CSV table of C-alpha atoms in Angstrom, one decimal:
chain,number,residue,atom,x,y,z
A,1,UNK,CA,52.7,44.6,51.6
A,2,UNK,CA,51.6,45.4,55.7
A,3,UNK,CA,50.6,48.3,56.3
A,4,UNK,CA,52.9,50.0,58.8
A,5,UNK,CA,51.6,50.0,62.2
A,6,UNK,CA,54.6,50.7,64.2
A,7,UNK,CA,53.8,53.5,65.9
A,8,UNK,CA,50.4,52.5,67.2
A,9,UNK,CA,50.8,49.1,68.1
A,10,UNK,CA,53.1,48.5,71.6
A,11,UNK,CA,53.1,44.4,71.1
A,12,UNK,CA,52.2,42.0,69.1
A,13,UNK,CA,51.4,38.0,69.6
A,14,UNK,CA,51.2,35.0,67.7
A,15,UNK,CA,50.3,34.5,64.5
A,16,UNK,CA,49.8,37.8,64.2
A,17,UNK,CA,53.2,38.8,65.0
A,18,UNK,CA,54.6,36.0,63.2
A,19,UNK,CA,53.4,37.6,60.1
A,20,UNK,CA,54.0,41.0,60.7
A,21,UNK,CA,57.8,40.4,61.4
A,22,UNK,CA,58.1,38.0,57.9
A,23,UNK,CA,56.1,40.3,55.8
A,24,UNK,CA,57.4,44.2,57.2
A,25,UNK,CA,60.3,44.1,59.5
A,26,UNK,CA,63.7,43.6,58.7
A,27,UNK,CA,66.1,41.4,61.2
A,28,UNK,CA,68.8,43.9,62.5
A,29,UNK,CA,70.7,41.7,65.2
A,30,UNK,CA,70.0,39.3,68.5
A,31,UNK,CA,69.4,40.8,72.0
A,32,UNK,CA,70.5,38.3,74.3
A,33,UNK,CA,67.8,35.1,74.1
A,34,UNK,CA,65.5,37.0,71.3
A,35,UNK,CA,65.9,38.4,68.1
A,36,UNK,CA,65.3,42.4,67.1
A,37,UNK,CA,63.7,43.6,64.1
A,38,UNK,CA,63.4,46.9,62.8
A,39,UNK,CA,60.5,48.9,60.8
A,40,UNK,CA,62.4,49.9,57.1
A,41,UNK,CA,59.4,53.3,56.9
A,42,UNK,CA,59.9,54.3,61.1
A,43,UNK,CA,63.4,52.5,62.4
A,44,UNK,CA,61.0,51.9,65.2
A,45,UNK,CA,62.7,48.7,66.9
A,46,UNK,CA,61.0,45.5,68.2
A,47,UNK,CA,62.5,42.8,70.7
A,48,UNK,CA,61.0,39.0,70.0
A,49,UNK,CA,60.4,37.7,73.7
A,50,UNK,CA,59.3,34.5,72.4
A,51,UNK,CA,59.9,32.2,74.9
A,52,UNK,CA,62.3,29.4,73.8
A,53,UNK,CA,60.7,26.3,71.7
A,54,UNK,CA,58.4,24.1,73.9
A,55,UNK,CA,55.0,23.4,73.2
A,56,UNK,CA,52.5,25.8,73.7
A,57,UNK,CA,54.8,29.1,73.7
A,58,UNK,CA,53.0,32.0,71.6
A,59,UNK,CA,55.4,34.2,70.0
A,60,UNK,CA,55.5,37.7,70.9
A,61,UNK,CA,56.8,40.8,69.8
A,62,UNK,CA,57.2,43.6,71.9
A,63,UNK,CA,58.1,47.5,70.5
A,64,UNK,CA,61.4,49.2,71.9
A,65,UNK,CA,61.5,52.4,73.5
A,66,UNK,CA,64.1,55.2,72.1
């Protein structure tokens, strides 16, 4: 299990928060083009602004503010 970072960390990107979304947050809904997630220990929320699929986009997660 990851280690809960969520209220340290402001953004996350690629692999990086690839793995941290799959392995600790917990899908809660879309927001708009993106998808948000949610920390299961904090309820902190995060917004993936990955950019739609095309090569070369790095995926990117960025925390919400309350």
């Amino acid at each position: 299990m990851v280690p809960c970072r969520c209220q340290v960390l402001n953004h996350l990107t690629g692999a990086i928060a690839v793995d941290y979304a799959r392995t600790h947050l917990e899908a809660v809904g879309g927001a708009g083009t993106g998808r948000l997630w949610a920390c299961p220990d904090t309820g902190v929320r995060w917004a993936d602004e990955t950019p739609p699929a095309a090569a070369g986009h790095v995926a990117r997660l960025r925390r919400q503010e309350r």
